[in-house]
XYZ file of C-alpha atoms in Angstrom:
406
model
C -0.006 0.081 0.026
C 2.641 2.343 0.592
C 4.123 1.872 -2.315
C 1.300 2.268 -4.241
C 0.891 5.482 -2.536
C 4.125 6.606 -3.732
C 3.334 5.985 -6.960
C 0.561 8.139 -6.959
C 2.078 10.580 -4.998
C 4.736 10.825 -8.055
C 1.716 11.716 -10.387
C 0.183 14.236 -8.075
C 3.617 16.021 -7.928
C 4.105 16.117 -11.222
C 0.372 17.660 -12.075
C 0.943 20.336 -9.382
C 4.140 21.045 -10.452
C 3.446 21.221 -14.368
C 0.244 23.712 -13.688
C 2.438 26.287 -11.816
C 5.910 26.005 -14.214
C 6.245 23.691 -17.275
C 10.200 22.345 -17.194
C 11.467 19.382 -17.994
C 12.757 18.939 -14.415
C 9.692 19.145 -13.230
C 9.538 15.072 -13.324
C 13.201 14.759 -11.248
C 11.647 17.229 -8.643
C 8.820 14.761 -8.340
C 11.173 11.725 -8.238
C 13.357 13.134 -5.468
C 10.281 14.423 -3.619
C 8.640 11.159 -3.515
C 11.934 8.904 -2.581
C 12.754 11.106 0.227
C 9.203 11.025 1.655
C 9.374 7.079 1.124
C 12.649 7.134 3.320
C 11.883 9.866 5.764
C 13.052 8.595 9.022
C 9.814 9.727 10.563
C 7.364 7.786 8.321
C 9.353 4.493 9.423
C 6.742 5.392 13.126
C 3.896 4.604 11.082
C 4.689 1.725 8.780
C 5.896 -0.143 12.135
C 3.130 0.771 13.657
C 0.375 -1.764 13.391
C -2.340 0.224 14.500
C -1.228 2.867 12.489
C -2.075 1.056 9.339
C -5.117 3.266 8.890
C -2.780 6.456 8.639
C -1.345 4.883 5.622
C -4.789 3.206 3.817
C -6.376 6.846 4.393
C -3.664 8.829 3.222
C -3.277 6.389 0.294
C -7.097 7.138 -0.444
C -6.771 10.921 0.035
C -3.690 10.690 -2.443
C -5.745 8.500 -5.227
C -8.511 10.595 -4.704
C -7.111 13.761 -5.789
C -5.154 11.934 -8.975
C -8.386 11.037 -9.638
C -9.946 14.318 -9.756
C -6.802 16.322 -11.276
C -6.307 13.635 -13.922
C -9.614 12.280 -15.229
C -12.111 14.381 -16.600
C -14.866 11.011 -16.385
C -13.724 10.757 -12.758
C -14.977 14.167 -11.880
C -18.122 14.271 -14.566
C -19.324 11.265 -12.449
C -17.841 11.731 -9.124
C -15.822 8.931 -9.206
C -13.311 10.624 -7.259
C -15.500 10.377 -4.259
C -15.172 6.392 -3.986
C -11.750 6.369 -2.418
C -12.231 9.507 -0.567
C -15.292 7.711 1.015
C -13.421 4.760 1.952
C -10.295 6.754 2.876
C -12.916 8.343 5.315
C -14.395 4.868 6.747
C -10.472 3.583 7.075
C -9.593 6.813 9.180
C -11.674 9.958 9.984
C -8.687 12.506 9.397
C -9.684 11.569 5.468
C -12.349 13.494 5.693
C -10.062 16.334 5.508
C -10.108 15.933 1.659
C -13.053 18.284 1.449
C -11.136 21.302 2.901
C -8.129 19.829 0.651
C -9.906 19.724 -2.784
C -11.273 23.235 -1.951
C -7.637 24.939 -1.672
C -6.857 23.122 -4.807
C -9.572 24.402 -6.898
C -9.057 27.924 -5.665
C -5.186 27.776 -6.110
C -5.647 26.181 -9.286
C -8.309 27.418 -11.107
C -10.519 24.318 -11.492
C -13.735 24.914 -11.867
C -16.733 24.404 -11.145
C -16.952 25.022 -7.433
C -20.027 22.557 -7.328
C -17.501 19.540 -6.799
C -15.958 21.206 -3.761
C -19.883 21.649 -2.214
C -20.674 18.081 -3.116
C -17.617 16.735 -1.497
C -18.593 18.595 1.623
C -21.794 17.472 1.973
C -20.605 13.669 1.742
C -17.651 14.781 4.555
C -20.711 16.086 6.896
C -22.400 12.955 5.954
C -19.815 10.696 6.595
C -18.881 12.506 10.099
C -22.443 12.030 11.000
C -22.250 8.418 10.264
C -18.888 8.382 12.752
C -20.334 9.884 15.152
C -23.506 7.625 15.521
C -21.198 4.235 15.168
C -18.919 5.554 17.816
C -20.008 4.153 21.235
C -20.837 6.640 24.326
C -18.520 4.913 26.335
C -15.497 6.132 23.845
C -13.380 8.665 26.071
C -10.009 9.397 24.196
C -8.543 11.732 26.451
C -9.067 13.263 30.498
C -6.952 16.399 29.013
C -9.093 19.692 28.761
C -9.899 20.839 25.467
C -8.433 24.303 26.091
C -5.286 23.107 27.098
C -4.895 20.443 24.180
C -5.702 23.051 22.059
C -2.952 26.109 23.330
C -0.308 22.858 23.349
C -0.927 22.190 19.471
C 0.765 25.331 17.645
C 4.249 23.997 19.452
C 3.367 20.591 18.560
C 3.182 21.413 15.167
C 6.021 23.241 15.106
C 7.971 20.033 16.442
C 6.544 18.029 13.734
C 7.986 21.016 11.418
C 11.497 20.262 12.624
C 10.923 16.733 12.214
C 10.877 16.749 8.857
C 13.886 18.255 8.345
C 15.530 16.812 11.470
C 13.892 13.531 12.256
C 15.939 13.359 15.770
C 15.139 11.841 18.999
C 11.661 10.114 17.687
C 9.634 8.149 20.450
C 6.916 5.899 19.762
C 5.314 7.390 23.170
C 6.100 10.702 24.182
C 6.093 12.278 27.879
C 5.015 15.884 26.612
C 2.127 17.403 29.600
C -0.198 19.866 27.666
C 0.573 23.079 28.751
C -1.340 24.856 31.180
C -1.311 28.366 29.847
C -1.014 30.545 27.346
C 1.473 32.936 29.177
C 4.290 30.450 28.497
C 7.497 30.384 25.708
C 6.254 26.926 23.789
C 2.769 28.500 23.188
C 4.183 32.172 21.673
C 7.053 30.559 19.535
C 4.273 28.057 18.312
C 1.632 30.746 17.747
C 4.270 32.766 15.760
C 5.135 29.910 13.554
C 1.487 28.626 12.564
C 1.074 32.395 11.910
C 3.639 32.957 10.004
C 2.978 29.871 7.924
C -0.326 31.170 7.069
C 0.763 33.824 6.228
C 3.351 32.944 4.056
C 0.991 30.817 2.723
C -1.329 33.430 1.430
C 1.494 35.484 0.264
C 2.977 32.837 -2.167
C -0.558 32.008 -3.297
C -0.651 35.494 -5.269
C 2.173 34.207 -7.632
C 1.032 30.988 -10.072
C 4.725 29.731 -9.586
C 4.497 29.400 -6.201
C 0.904 27.949 -5.702
C 2.300 24.603 -5.093
C 4.063 25.896 -2.101
C 1.395 27.416 -0.762
C -0.595 24.445 -1.231
C 1.682 22.204 0.511
C 1.239 24.627 3.519
C -2.111 24.504 3.508
C -2.231 20.824 3.173
C 0.273 20.312 6.231
C -2.125 22.342 9.010
C -5.683 20.711 7.213
C -3.842 17.788 7.452
C -3.405 18.450 11.703
C -6.911 19.868 11.841
C -7.781 16.435 13.562
C -5.337 15.654 15.457
C -4.000 19.101 16.571
C -7.105 20.988 17.405
C -10.072 21.447 19.735
C -10.774 17.385 20.174
C -7.948 16.039 22.454
C -6.527 12.792 22.502
C -4.700 10.836 25.083
C -1.248 12.262 23.991
C -0.541 15.901 22.535
C 2.186 14.503 19.776
C 2.510 11.446 18.079
C 4.893 10.527 15.235
C 2.737 8.728 13.230
C 0.346 11.955 13.127
C 2.701 13.570 10.726
C 2.534 11.121 7.863
C -0.505 12.566 6.384
C 0.778 15.958 6.578
C 4.429 15.293 5.363
C 2.725 14.376 2.162
C 2.009 18.467 1.538
C 5.648 19.611 3.029
C 6.920 17.556 1.094
C 5.201 19.532 -1.971
C 6.175 22.889 -0.713
C 9.717 22.111 0.421
C 10.481 19.977 -3.196
C 9.034 22.869 -5.725
C 10.570 25.819 -3.356
C 13.632 23.971 -3.865
C 12.845 23.586 -7.362
C 11.936 27.302 -8.287
C 15.267 28.250 -6.764
C 17.579 25.811 -9.262
C 15.049 26.922 -11.925
C 15.887 30.209 -11.451
C 19.434 30.221 -11.316
C 19.301 27.055 -14.197
C 22.072 28.835 -16.018
C 24.781 28.791 -13.230
C 24.231 25.634 -12.221
C 24.431 24.039 -15.532
C 27.655 26.478 -16.123
C 29.193 25.487 -12.676
C 30.530 21.234 -12.520
C 30.963 21.867 -8.971
C 27.336 23.890 -8.108
C 25.782 20.670 -10.122
C 27.499 18.043 -8.456
C 27.115 19.825 -4.882
C 23.221 19.625 -5.683
C 23.302 15.869 -6.688
C 25.613 15.352 -3.291
C 22.943 17.058 -1.423
C 20.110 15.264 -3.187
C 22.000 12.134 -2.335
C 22.673 12.661 1.714
C 19.124 13.553 2.050
C 18.241 10.221 0.886
C 20.973 8.685 2.559
C 20.513 10.036 6.133
C 17.051 9.028 5.972
C 17.475 5.534 5.227
C 19.656 4.894 7.506
C 17.529 6.748 10.263
C 14.577 4.751 9.168
C 16.727 1.173 9.703
C 18.036 2.207 12.879
C 14.015 3.115 13.852
C 13.374 -0.258 12.104
C 15.798 -1.971 14.564
C 14.041 0.114 17.529
C 10.303 -1.130 16.165
C 11.650 -4.808 16.213
C 9.688 -6.181 19.166
C 8.152 -4.550 22.304
C 11.323 -5.079 24.587
C 13.439 -2.688 22.363
C 10.498 -0.685 21.566
C 9.543 0.113 24.922
C 12.829 0.203 26.298
C 13.363 3.433 23.753
C 10.328 4.768 24.812
C 11.748 4.690 28.093
C 15.154 6.493 27.371
C 13.447 9.267 24.760
C 10.565 9.636 27.486
C 11.468 9.012 30.369
C 8.534 10.629 32.364
C 6.254 8.614 30.409
C 4.317 6.278 32.739
C 3.022 4.327 29.973
C 6.122 3.752 28.694
C 7.603 2.391 31.695
C 4.875 0.363 32.418
C 5.034 -1.436 29.188
C 8.775 -1.694 29.494
C 8.137 -3.563 32.541
C 5.678 -5.689 31.344
C 8.547 -7.052 28.775
C 10.445 -7.673 32.177
C 7.473 -9.293 33.407
C 7.301 -11.605 30.459
C 10.419 -13.342 31.003
C 10.060 -13.788 34.807
C 12.183 -10.882 35.866
C 9.823 -9.505 38.316
C 11.672 -7.361 40.119
C 12.939 -5.508 37.261
C 9.400 -4.540 36.310
C 8.380 -3.161 39.721
C 10.948 -0.929 39.739
C 9.344 0.301 36.118
C 6.227 0.159 37.633
C 7.111 2.064 40.901
C 8.599 4.725 38.782
C 5.329 5.208 36.578
C 3.239 5.482 39.345
C 5.019 8.880 40.069
C 3.693 10.172 36.184
C 0.949 8.113 36.266
C -0.954 7.786 39.558
C -4.367 7.153 38.471
C -3.940 4.534 35.355
C -5.937 1.549 36.248
C -3.574 -0.889 33.940
C -0.691 -0.236 36.002
C -2.380 -1.158 39.225
C -3.493 -4.094 37.330
C 0.194 -4.949 36.608
C 1.328 -4.258 40.136
C -1.310 -6.482 41.369
C -0.350 -9.316 38.964
C 3.646 -8.752 39.776
C 3.346 -8.882 43.233
C 1.568 -11.848 43.371
C 3.921 -13.726 41.067
C 6.346 -13.064 43.961
C 4.491 -14.106 46.930
C 2.970 -10.866 47.894
C -0.506 -11.430 48.100
C -1.220 -7.935 50.612
C 0.374 -5.927 48.109
C -1.525 -7.643 45.055
C -4.678 -7.172 46.541
C -4.385 -3.617 47.632
C -3.095 -3.097 43.988
C -5.866 -4.501 42.504
C -8.108 -2.417 44.469
C -7.022 0.411 43.735
C -7.279 -0.385 39.941
C -10.776 -0.776 40.801
C -11.041 2.833 42.472
C -9.384 4.583 39.545
C -11.127 2.529 36.986
C -14.819 2.145 38.441
C -16.103 1.693 34.890
C -13.300 -0.308 33.376
C -13.913 -4.245 32.477
C -10.309 -4.966 33.275
C -10.319 -3.556 36.464
C -13.081 -6.557 37.647
C -11.603 -9.160 35.300
C -8.302 -8.891 36.786
C -9.264 -8.644 40.606
C -11.632 -11.372 39.941
C -9.311 -13.752 38.537
C -6.817 -13.084 41.615
C -9.495 -13.882 44.189
C -10.731 -16.928 42.038
C -6.842 -18.248 42.819
C -7.144 -17.487 46.268
C -10.351 -19.667 46.504
C -12.803 -16.810 46.966
C -15.140 -18.008 44.306
C -18.045 -16.270 46.020
C -16.404 -12.974 45.835
C -14.817 -13.835 42.501
C -18.382 -13.977 40.967
């Protein structure tokens, strides 16, 4: 699926570049952009993460819908581009962002009629309502207040932007807390970044040859709206969330570099040093990202290597500490597991799963009193959590207290 997406991205890049400025070099720019995206170190977080298959498939369908709309008059006439859009939206709600993306494309590149955008927004509204109806009332994505989550996101967006160019320090589970107020340096610099980028996109959209850059910037922010707005999630950031936005950012960066090279094309062609320097820089970018992807693949090799990396990169992440402790408990290293569980309590003192695992580990080394206390704590902090009841019931049954277990 990832390879299919890359092929479609090449077609999308070519179409956008040619609409802005016809040049024989556009196919090479598109190829470079697709290769960079395909090898990008941060994308290893998505491709390795089985649950993030939803990011991969939804992004694939969005790109497919855009390619169908751009290339096929038949698909526009009979609204066939809506098929991949609908499929993508059923995979993950983030695909609903195709509607505003299509509107931005139509406005920037002069595609008519606007009716296509209105119908797409109509379908997006229906799909959104369908997803709301199918979401159970017990679904509780986060205990972070919406306002605190929202004011944290501008700096998170800046971090994602940094990750595009410098994908260092990646973690499968970060320990970033939500901001408590707007009088904060992170909020200020993040807000300045978002406002500055959007102003730049609006300014660049006025000139035809710069419109792919503007479109890519708008794509980046629109794609982040589902995870970086008023709907709080359990973590304020996660690296697999950049998979969709980075398609747009790649369009901006590659085309921006291309326009600069085209401007000084004669100098580049006449200078052996300059021409070969550009080639070397391109190869270094691809090689560095490939090596970074290999490293992240090794980290994601198994549960133990993954969660150990999280404890190093995100030492205040209670869930990460607990999950690494689980890998130790699975190997019978109960003392080591208990150490990690105890440290995790400092950062997540109300986490029912953590108390369940504390109960299991204490019971395994014969500390039945401590085990029961832990199971009761799990019930205290998770009164509606089925696993807390099941775990305590199983423990009671093992203790010969069948009636209580029932």
